[in-house]
PDB file of C-alpha atoms in Angstrom:
ATOM      1  CA  MET A   1      35.920  -0.902 -12.864  1.00  0.00           C
ATOM      2  CA  ASN A   2      39.347   0.625 -13.372  1.00  0.00           C
ATOM      3  CA  ARG A   3      41.691  -2.257 -12.524  1.00  0.00           C
ATOM      4  CA  ASN A   4      44.619   0.142 -12.132  1.00  0.00           C
ATOM      5  CA  LYS A   5      42.988   2.331  -9.482  1.00  0.00           C
ATOM      6  CA  GLU A   6      44.534   1.958  -6.032  1.00  0.00           C
ATOM      7  CA  ALA A   7      42.338   0.397  -3.365  1.00  0.00           C
ATOM      8  CA  CYS A   8      45.071   0.477  -0.694  1.00  0.00           C
ATOM      9  CA  HIS A   9      47.549   3.307  -0.980  1.00  0.00           C
ATOM     10  CA  CYS A  10      49.919   2.111   1.763  1.00  0.00           C
ATOM     11  CA  ARG A  11      50.551  -1.208   0.001  1.00  0.00           C
ATOM     12  CA  ASN A  12      49.906  -0.073  -3.592  1.00  0.00           C
ATOM     13  CA  VAL A  13      47.164  -2.663  -4.039  1.00  0.00           C
ATOM     14  CA  THR A  14      44.920  -2.047  -7.016  1.00  0.00           C
ATOM     15  CA  TYR A  15      41.306  -2.945  -7.722  1.00  0.00           C
ATOM     16  CA  GLY A  16      42.620  -5.453 -10.255  1.00  0.00           C
ATOM     17  CA  MET A  17      44.797  -7.162  -7.667  1.00  0.00           C
ATOM     18  CA  ILE A  18      41.770  -7.514  -5.392  1.00  0.00           C
ATOM     19  CA  GLU A  19      39.659  -8.898  -8.234  1.00  0.00           C
ATOM     20  CA  ASP A  20      42.392 -11.366  -9.217  1.00  0.00           C
ATOM     21  CA  ALA A  21      42.703 -12.584  -5.619  1.00  0.00           C
ATOM     22  CA  ILE A  22      38.955 -13.230  -5.529  1.00  0.00           C
ATOM     23  CA  LYS A  23      39.054 -15.009  -8.894  1.00  0.00           C
ATOM     24  CA  ASN A  24      41.849 -17.180  -7.500  1.00  0.00           C
ATOM     25  CA  GLY A  25      39.694 -18.385  -4.632  1.00  0.00           C
ATOM     26  CA  THR A  26      39.955 -15.942  -1.742  1.00  0.00           C
ATOM     27  CA  GLU A  27      36.641 -15.743   0.094  1.00  0.00           C
ATOM     28  CA  THR A  28      36.957 -13.344   3.025  1.00  0.00           C
ATOM     29  CA  PHE A  29      38.485  -9.968   3.780  1.00  0.00           C
ATOM     30  CA  GLN A  30      41.211 -11.774   5.719  1.00  0.00           C
ATOM     31  CA  ASP A  31      41.944 -14.024   2.712  1.00  0.00           C
ATOM     32  CA  VAL A  32      42.231 -11.018   0.407  1.00  0.00           C
ATOM     33  CA  GLN A  33      44.365  -9.208   2.966  1.00  0.00           C
ATOM     34  CA  ASP A  34      46.739 -12.177   3.207  1.00  0.00           C
ATOM     35  CA  ALA A  35      46.892 -12.614  -0.574  1.00  0.00           C
ATOM     36  CA  THR A  36      47.492  -8.944  -1.442  1.00  0.00           C
ATOM     37  CA  GLY A  37      48.776  -7.212   1.687  1.00  0.00           C
ATOM     38  CA  ALA A  38      45.924  -4.725   1.464  1.00  0.00           C
ATOM     39  CA  ALA A  39      44.953  -2.973   4.727  1.00  0.00           C
ATOM     40  CA  LYS A  40      48.104  -4.191   6.459  1.00  0.00           C
ATOM     41  CA  GLY A  41      49.540  -0.671   6.632  1.00  0.00           C
ATOM     42  CA  CYS A  42      47.546   2.101   8.244  1.00  0.00           C
ATOM     43  CA  GLY A  43      44.252   0.182   7.904  1.00  0.00           C
ATOM     44  CA  GLN A  44      42.186   3.178   6.804  1.00  0.00           C
ATOM     45  CA  CYS A  45      40.966   1.301   3.730  1.00  0.00           C
ATOM     46  CA  LYS A  46      39.559  -1.676   5.654  1.00  0.00           C
ATOM     47  CA  ASP A  47      35.879  -0.665   5.513  1.00  0.00           C
ATOM     48  CA  PHE A  48      36.211   0.329   1.869  1.00  0.00           C
ATOM     49  CA  LEU A  49      37.879  -2.984   1.004  1.00  0.00           C
ATOM     50  CA  ILE A  50      35.156  -4.982   2.727  1.00  0.00           C
ATOM     51  CA  CYS A  51      32.592  -3.236   0.488  1.00  0.00           C
ATOM     52  CA  LEU A  52      34.783  -3.573  -2.615  1.00  0.00           C
ATOM     53  CA  ILE A  53      35.244  -7.302  -2.027  1.00  0.00           C
ATOM     54  CA  ARG A  54      31.485  -7.745  -1.603  1.00  0.00           C
ATOM     55  CA  ASP A  55      30.794  -5.787  -4.799  1.00  0.00           C
ATOM     56  CA  ILE A  56      33.398  -7.657  -6.857  1.00  0.00           C
ATOM     57  CA  LYS A  57      32.097 -11.020  -5.662  1.00  0.00           C
ATOM     58  CA  GLU A  58      28.544  -9.979  -6.535  1.00  0.00           C
ATOM     59  CA  GLU A  59      29.626  -8.790  -9.987  1.00  0.00           C
ATOM     60  CA  LEU A  60      31.512 -12.015 -10.685  1.00  0.00           C
ATOM     61  CA  ASN A  61      28.519 -14.109  -9.589  1.00  0.00           C
ATOM     62  CA  ASN A  62      26.264 -12.186 -11.987  1.00  0.00           C
ATOM     63  CA  ARG A  63      28.403 -12.843 -15.065  1.00  0.00           C
TER      64      ARG A  63
END
């Protein structure tokens, strides 16, 4: 995963910021949204972020 790639363009939230939020204890999309500001602009990334969060959590659980 490229930690520098943008997951939310409106708020300049990167994959790495999402991963760090999850590592710091966020559990849900809403938690990640509150921690990072992701999907609080236009909202077009919401469905993508829900999948990204699921995938990151799965990857972290498999380490």
